[in-house]
Short mmCIF file of C-alpha atoms and ligand atoms in Angstrom, two decimals:
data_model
loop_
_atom_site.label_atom_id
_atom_site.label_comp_id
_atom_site.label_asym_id
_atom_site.label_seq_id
_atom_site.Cartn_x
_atom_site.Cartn_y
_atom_site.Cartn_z
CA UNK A 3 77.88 74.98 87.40
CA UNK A 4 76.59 75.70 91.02
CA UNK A 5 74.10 78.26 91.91
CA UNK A 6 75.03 81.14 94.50
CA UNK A 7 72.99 82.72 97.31
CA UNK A 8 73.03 85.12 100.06
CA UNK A 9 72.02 83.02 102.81
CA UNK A 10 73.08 85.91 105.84
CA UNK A 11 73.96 89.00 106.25
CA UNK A 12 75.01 91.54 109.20
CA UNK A 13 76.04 94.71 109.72
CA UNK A 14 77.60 97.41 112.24
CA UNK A 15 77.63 100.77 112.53
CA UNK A 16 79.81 102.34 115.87
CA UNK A 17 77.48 104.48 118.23
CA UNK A 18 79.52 107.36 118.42
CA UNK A 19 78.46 110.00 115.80
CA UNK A 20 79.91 113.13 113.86
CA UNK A 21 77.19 115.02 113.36
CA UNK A 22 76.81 118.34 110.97
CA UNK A 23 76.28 120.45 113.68
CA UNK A 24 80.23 118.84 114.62
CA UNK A 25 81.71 119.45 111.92
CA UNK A 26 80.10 123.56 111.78
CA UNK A 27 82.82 124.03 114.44
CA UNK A 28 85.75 122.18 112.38
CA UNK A 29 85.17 123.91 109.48
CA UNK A 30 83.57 126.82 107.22
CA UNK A 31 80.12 124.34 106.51
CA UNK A 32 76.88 124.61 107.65
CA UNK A 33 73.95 121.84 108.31
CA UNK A 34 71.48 123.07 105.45
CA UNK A 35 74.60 122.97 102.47
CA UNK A 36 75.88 119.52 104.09
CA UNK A 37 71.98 117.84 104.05
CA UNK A 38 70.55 119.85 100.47
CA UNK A 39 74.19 118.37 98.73
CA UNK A 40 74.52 115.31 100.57
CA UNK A 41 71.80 114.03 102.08
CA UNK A 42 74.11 113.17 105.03
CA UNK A 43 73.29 114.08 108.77
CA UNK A 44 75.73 112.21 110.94
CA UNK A 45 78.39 109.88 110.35
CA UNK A 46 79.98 107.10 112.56
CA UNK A 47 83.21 106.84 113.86
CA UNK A 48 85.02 103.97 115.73
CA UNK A 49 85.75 103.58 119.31
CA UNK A 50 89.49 104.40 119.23
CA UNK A 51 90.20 100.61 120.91
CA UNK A 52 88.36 99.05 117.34
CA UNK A 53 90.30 98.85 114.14
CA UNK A 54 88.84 97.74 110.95
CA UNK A 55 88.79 94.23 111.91
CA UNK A 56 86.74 94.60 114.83
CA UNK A 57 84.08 96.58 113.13
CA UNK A 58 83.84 93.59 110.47
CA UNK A 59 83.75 90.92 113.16
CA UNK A 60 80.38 92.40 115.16
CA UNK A 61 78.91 92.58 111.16
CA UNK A 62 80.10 89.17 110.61
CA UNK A 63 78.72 87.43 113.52
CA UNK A 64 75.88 88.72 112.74
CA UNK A 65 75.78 87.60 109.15
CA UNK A 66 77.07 83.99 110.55
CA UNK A 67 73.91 83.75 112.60
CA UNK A 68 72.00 84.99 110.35
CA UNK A 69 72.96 82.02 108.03
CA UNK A 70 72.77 79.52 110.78
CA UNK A 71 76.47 78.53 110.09
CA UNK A 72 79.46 78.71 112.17
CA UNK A 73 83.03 80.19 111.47
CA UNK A 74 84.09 76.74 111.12
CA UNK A 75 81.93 76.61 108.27
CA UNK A 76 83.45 79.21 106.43
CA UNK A 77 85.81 78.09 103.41
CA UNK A 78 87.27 81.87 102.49
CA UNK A 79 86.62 85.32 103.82
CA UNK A 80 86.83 87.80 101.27
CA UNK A 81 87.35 91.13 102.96
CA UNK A 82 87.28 94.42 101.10
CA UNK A 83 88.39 97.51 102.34
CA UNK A 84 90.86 100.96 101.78
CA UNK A 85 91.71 101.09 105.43
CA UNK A 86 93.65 97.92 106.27
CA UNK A 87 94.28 97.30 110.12
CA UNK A 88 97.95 97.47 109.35
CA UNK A 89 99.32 96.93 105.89
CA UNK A 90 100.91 93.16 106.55
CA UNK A 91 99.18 91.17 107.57
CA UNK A 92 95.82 91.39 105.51
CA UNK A 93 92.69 92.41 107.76
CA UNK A 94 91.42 89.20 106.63
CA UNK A 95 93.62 87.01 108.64
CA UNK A 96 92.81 89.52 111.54
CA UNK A 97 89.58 88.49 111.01
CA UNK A 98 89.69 85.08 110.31
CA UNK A 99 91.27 85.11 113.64
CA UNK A 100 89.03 86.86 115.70
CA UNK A 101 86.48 84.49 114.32
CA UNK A 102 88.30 81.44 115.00
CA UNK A 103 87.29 80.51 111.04
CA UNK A 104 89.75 77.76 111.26
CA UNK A 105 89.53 76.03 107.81
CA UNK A 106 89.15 78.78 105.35
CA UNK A 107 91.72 81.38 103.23
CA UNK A 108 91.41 84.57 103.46
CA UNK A 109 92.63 87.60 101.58
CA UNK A 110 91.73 91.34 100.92
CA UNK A 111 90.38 93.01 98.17
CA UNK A 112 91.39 96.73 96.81
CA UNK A 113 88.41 97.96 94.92
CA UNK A 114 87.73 100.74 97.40
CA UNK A 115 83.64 101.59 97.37
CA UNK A 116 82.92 99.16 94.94
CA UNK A 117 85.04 96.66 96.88
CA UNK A 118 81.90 94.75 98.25
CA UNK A 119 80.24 94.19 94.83
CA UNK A 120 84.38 93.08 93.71
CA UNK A 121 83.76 90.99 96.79
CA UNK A 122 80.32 89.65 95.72
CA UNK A 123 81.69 88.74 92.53
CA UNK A 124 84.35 86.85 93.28
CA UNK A 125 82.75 84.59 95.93
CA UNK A 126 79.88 84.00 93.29
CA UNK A 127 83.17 82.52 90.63
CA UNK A 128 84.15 80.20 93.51
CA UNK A 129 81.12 78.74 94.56
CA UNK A 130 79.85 78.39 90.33
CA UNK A 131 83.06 76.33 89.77
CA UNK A 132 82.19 74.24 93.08
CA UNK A 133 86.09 75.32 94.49
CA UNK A 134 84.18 76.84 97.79
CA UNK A 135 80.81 76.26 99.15
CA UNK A 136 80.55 79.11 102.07
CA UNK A 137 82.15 82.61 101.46
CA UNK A 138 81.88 85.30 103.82
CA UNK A 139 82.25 88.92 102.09
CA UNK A 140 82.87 92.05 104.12
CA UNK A 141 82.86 95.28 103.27
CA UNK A 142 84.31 97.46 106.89
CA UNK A 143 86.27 100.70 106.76
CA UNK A 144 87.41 103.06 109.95
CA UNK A 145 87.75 106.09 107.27
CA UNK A 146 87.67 108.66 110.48
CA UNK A 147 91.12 107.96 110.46
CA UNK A 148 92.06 108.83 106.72
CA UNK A 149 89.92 111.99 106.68
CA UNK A 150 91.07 115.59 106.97
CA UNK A 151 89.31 117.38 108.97
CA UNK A 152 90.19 121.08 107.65
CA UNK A 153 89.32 119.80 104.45
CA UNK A 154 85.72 120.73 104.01
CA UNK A 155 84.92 118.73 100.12
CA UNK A 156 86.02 115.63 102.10
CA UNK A 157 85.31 115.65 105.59
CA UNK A 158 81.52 116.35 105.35
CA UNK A 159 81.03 112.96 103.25
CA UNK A 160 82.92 109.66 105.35
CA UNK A 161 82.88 107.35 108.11
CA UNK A 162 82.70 104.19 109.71
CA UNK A 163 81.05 101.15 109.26
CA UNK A 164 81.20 97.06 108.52
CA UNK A 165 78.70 94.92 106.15
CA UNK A 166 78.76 91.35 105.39
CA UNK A 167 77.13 88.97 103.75
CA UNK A 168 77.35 84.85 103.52
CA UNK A 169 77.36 83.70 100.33
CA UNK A 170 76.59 79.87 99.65
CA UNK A 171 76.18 77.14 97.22
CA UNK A 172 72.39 76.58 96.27
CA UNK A 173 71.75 72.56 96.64
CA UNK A 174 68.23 73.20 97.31
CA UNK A 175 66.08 72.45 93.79
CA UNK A 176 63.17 74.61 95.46
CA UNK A 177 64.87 77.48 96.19
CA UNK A 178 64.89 79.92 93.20
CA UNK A 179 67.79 82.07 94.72
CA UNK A 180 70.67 82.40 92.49
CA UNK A 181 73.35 85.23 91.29
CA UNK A 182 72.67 86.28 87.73
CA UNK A 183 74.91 88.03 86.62
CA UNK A 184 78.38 90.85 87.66
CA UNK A 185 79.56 93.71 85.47
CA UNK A 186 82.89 95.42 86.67
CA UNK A 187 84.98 98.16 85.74
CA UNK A 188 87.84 100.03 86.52
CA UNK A 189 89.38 103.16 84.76
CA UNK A 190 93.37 103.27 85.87
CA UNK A 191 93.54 106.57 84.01
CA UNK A 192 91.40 108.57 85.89
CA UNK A 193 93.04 107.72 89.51
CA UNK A 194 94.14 110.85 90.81
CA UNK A 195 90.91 112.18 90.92
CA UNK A 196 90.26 109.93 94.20
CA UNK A 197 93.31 109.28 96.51
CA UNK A 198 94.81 107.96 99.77
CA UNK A 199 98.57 107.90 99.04
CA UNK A 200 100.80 107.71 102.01
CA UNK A 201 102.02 104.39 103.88
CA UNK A 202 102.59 103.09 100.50
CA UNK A 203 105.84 101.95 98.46
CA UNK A 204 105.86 104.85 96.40
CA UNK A 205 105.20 107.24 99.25
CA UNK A 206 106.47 105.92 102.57
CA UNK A 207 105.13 108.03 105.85
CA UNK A 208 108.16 110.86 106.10
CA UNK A 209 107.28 114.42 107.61
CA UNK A 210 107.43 115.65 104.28
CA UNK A 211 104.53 113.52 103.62
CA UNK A 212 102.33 114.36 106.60
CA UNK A 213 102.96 117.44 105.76
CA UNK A 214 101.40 117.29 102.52
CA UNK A 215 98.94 116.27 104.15
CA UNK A 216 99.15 112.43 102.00
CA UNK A 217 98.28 110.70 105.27
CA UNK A 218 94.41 111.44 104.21
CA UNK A 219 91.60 111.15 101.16
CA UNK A 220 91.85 113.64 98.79
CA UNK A 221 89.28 113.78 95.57
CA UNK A 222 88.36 115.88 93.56
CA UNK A 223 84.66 116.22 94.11
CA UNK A 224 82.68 117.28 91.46
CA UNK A 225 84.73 114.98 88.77
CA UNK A 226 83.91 112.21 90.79
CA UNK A 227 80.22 112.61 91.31
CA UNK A 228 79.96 112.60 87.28
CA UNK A 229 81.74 109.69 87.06
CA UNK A 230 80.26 108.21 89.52
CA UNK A 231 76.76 108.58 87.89
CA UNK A 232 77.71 107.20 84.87
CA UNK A 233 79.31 104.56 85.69
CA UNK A 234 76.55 103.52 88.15
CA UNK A 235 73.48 103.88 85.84
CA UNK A 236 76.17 102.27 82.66
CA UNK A 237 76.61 98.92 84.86
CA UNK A 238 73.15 99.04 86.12
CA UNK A 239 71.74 99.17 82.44
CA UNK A 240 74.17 96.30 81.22
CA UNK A 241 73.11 94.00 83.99
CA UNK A 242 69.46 94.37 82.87
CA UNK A 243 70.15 93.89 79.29
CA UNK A 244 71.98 91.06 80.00
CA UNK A 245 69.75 89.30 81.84
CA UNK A 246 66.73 90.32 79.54
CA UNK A 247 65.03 91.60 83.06
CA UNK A 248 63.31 95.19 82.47
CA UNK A 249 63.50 97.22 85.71
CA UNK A 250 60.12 96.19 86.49
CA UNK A 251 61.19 93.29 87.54
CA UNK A 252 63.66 94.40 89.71
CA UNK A 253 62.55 95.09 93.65
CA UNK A 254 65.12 97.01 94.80
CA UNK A 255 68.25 98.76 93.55
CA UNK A 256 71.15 99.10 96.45
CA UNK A 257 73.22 101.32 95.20
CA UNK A 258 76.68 102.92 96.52
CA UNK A 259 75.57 105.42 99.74
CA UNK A 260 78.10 108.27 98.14
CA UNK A 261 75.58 110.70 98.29
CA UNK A 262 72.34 110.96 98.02
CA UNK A 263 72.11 113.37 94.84
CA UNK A 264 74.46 111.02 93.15
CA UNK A 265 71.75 108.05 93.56
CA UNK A 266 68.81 110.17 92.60
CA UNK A 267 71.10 111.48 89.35
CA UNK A 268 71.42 107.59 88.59
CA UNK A 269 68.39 106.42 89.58
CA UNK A 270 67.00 109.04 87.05
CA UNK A 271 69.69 108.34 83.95
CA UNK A 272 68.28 104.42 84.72
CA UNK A 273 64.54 105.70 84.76
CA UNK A 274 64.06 103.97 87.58
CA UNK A 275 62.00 104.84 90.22
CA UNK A 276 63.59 106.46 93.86
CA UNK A 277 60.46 103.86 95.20
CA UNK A 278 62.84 101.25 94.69
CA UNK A 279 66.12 102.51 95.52
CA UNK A 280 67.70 101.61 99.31
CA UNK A 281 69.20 105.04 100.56
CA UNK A 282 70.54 104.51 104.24
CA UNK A 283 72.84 107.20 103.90
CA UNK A 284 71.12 110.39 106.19
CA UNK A 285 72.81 108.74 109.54
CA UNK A 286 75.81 106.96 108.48
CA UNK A 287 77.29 109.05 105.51
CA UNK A 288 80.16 107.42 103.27
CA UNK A 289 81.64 104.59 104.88
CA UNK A 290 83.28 103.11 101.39
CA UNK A 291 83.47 99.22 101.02
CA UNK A 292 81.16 99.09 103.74
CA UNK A 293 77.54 101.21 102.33
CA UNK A 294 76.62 98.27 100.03
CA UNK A 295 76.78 95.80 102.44
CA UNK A 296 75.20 97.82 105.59
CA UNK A 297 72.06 99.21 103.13
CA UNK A 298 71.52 95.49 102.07
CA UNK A 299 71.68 94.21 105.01
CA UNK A 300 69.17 96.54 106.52
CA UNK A 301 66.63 96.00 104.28
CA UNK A 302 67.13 92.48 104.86
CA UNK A 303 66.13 92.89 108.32
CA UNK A 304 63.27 95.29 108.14
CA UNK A 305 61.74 93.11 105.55
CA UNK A 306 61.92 95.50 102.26
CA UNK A 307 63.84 92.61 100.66
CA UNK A 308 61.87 89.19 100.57
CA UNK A 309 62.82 85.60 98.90
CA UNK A 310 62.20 85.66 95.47
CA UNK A 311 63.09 89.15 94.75
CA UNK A 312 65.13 90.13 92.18
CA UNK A 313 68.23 92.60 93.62
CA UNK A 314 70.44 94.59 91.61
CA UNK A 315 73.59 96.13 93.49
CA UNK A 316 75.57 98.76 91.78
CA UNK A 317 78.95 100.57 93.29
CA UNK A 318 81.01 102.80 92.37
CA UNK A 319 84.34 104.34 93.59
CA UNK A 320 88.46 104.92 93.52
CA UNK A 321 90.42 103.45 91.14
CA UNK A 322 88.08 104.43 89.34
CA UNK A 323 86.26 101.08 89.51
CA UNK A 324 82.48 100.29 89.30
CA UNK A 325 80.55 96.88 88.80
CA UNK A 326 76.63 95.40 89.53
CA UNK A 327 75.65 92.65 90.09
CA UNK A 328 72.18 90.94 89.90
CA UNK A 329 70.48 88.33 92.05
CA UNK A 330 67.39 86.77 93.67
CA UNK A 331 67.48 86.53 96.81
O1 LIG B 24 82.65 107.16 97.61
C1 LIG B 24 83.56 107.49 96.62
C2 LIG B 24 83.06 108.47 95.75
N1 LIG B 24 82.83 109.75 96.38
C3 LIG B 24 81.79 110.41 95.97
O2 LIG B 24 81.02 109.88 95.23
C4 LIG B 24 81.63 111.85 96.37
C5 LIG B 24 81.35 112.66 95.12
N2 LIG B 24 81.23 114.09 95.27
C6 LIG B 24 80.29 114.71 96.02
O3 LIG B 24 79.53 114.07 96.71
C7 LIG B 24 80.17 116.20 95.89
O4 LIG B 24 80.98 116.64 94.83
C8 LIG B 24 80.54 116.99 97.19
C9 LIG B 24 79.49 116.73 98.25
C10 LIG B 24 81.90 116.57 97.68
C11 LIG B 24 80.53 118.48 96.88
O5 LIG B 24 79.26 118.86 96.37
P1 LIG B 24 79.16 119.69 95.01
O6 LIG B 24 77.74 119.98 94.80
O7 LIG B 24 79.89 118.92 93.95
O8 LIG B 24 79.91 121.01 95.40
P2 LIG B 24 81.12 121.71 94.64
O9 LIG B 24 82.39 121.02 94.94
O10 LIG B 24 80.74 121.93 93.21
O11 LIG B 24 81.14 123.12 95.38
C12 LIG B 24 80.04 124.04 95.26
C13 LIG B 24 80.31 125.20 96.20
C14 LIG B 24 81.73 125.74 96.09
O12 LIG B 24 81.68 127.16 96.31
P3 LIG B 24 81.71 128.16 95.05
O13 LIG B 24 83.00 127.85 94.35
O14 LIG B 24 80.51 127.83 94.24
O15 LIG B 24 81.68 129.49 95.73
C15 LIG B 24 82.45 125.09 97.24
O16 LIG B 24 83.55 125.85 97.67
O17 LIG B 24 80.17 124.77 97.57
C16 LIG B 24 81.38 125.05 98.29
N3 LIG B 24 81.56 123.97 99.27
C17 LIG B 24 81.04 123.99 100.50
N4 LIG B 24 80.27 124.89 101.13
C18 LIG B 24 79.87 124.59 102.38
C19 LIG B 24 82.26 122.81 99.11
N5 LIG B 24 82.19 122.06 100.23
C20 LIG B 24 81.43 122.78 101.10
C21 LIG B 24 81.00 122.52 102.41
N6 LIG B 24 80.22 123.46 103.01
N7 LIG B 24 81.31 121.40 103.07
#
């Protein structure tokens, strides 16, 4: 069995922002309720020339630099996201175009917000088996476009964003890095509590549709944020018991950027300290797939996260699915 690292990573976040005092004159909200019950001050939304695509390919250069390796190097693209560029073909191949990543496969992944740690996951099977030896994993969403803005529970929370990360076999004996471990979940039965349902078989685009109002998220808020605490801290908790690693050990948790109560509310059912915990949330809000990726990477680059650490990632999100995973970087 091979070893995996992270060996690069890169994000991008669009300039443009919706900011609370925006979305006062959309709908009945107000800056103080928005920041005390989400923690979130502005959120990013996509030049209307950029699809999902294009947001992943700024992250992904990045993370291709960042790695030293070219496109060409690249033996799959795993690309997770709930807002496709179009629904055939897979935002992948858009990407694997726009890259010019000539010798790899590509395909999505549906795990919607804890699509990145899915993403992680898989790459880490691949490379452990010796199939693959450079994976990129993205995590980009343009969720502007999916989100009601009369609907105040919803609109307050997402937008848009693109992380990614290079993931590579370890050949070097000296280098400690190495993935130890994934846990993931997913709950079929509770799905309706977290949806984006039109453009799909069962409910093709028809006026009816739109006017339902289909065309964008819909989620029941406070069931989610319990799940979404539970699950978090449950995964978190395995993947430390697993590994016999007590959180002491652990340098940083980068968890889902939901909202920021939810990450204190699992950060405290973990006992773990809010010291240690990545929030990047205030200016970027919920941008899905994408928060995992973006938060790593940023503490990558402004040196919070340094070789040798141990990192422990945990997501959560429709579906309902969840997972961790822990690694040194
Ligand atoms: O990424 C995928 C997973 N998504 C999440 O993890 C999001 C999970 N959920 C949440 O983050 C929170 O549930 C929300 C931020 C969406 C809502 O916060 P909450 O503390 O759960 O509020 P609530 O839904 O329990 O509503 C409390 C009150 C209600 O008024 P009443 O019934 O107490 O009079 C709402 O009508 O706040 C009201 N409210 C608002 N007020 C001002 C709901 N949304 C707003 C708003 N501005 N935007």
């Amino acid at each position: 069995m091979y070893r995996s690292r992270i060996i690069g990573t890169g994000h991008f976040l669009p300039e443009d922002k919706i900011t609370n005092q925006d979305l006062e004159k959309m709908v009945d909200t107000n800056d103080q309720w928005i920041v005390e019950r989400t923690g979130i001050s502005a959120r990013r939304k996509a030049k209307p020339e950029h699809g999902t695509s294009d947001l992943a390919l700024f992250a992904s250069k990045k993370a291709l630099e960042a790695a030293n390796l070219s496109a060409k190097d690249l033996d799959m693209i795993i690309f997770a996201t709930i807002t496709p560029d179009y629904t055939m073909p897979s935002t992948s191949c858009m990407l694997q175009q726009k890259l010019e990543a000539s010798k790899c496969v590509s395909f999505d992944l549906g795990a919607a917000c804890s699509g990145f740690v899915y993403g992680l996951s898989v790459a880490d099977q691949f490379i452990k088996t010796g199939a693959k030896k450079n994976i990129l994993v993205v995590g980009a969403e343009v969720l502007t476009r999916y989100v009601d803005y009369t609907d105040r529970g919803t609109c307050i929370l997402f937008g848009d964003g693109a992380g990614a990360a290079v993931v590579s076999r370890n050949e070097d004996e000296s280098d400690t890095a190495e993935f130890y471990s994934h846990h993931l979940y997913s709950d079929g039965h509770l799905s309706d509590l977290l949806t984006l349902k039109a453009g799909g078989s069962v409910l093709p685009v028809t006026y009816e549709v739109l006017e339902q109002r289909e065309n964008f998220v819909k989620m029941n808020g406070r069931e989610i944020f319990k799940h979404a605490v539970r699950a978090m801290s449950k995964c978190s908790s395995e993947a430390l018991e697993a590994n016999k690693i007590s959180l002491d050990d652990i340098s940083w948790i980068i968890p889902h950027q939901a909202n920021t109560r939810i990450i204190e509310a699992t950060a405290k059912h973990l006992g773990a300290s809010m010291d240690k915990v990545v929030v990047e949330i205030e200016d970027m809000g919920n941008t899905s797939a994408a928060t995992v990726a973006v938060a790593l990477d940023k503490a990558v680059r402004d040196g919070r996260i340094q070789k040798g650490q141990n990192i422990l990632l945990t997501a959560f999100g429709a579906g309902l699915t969840s997972g961790s995973l822990l690694f040194k970087y």
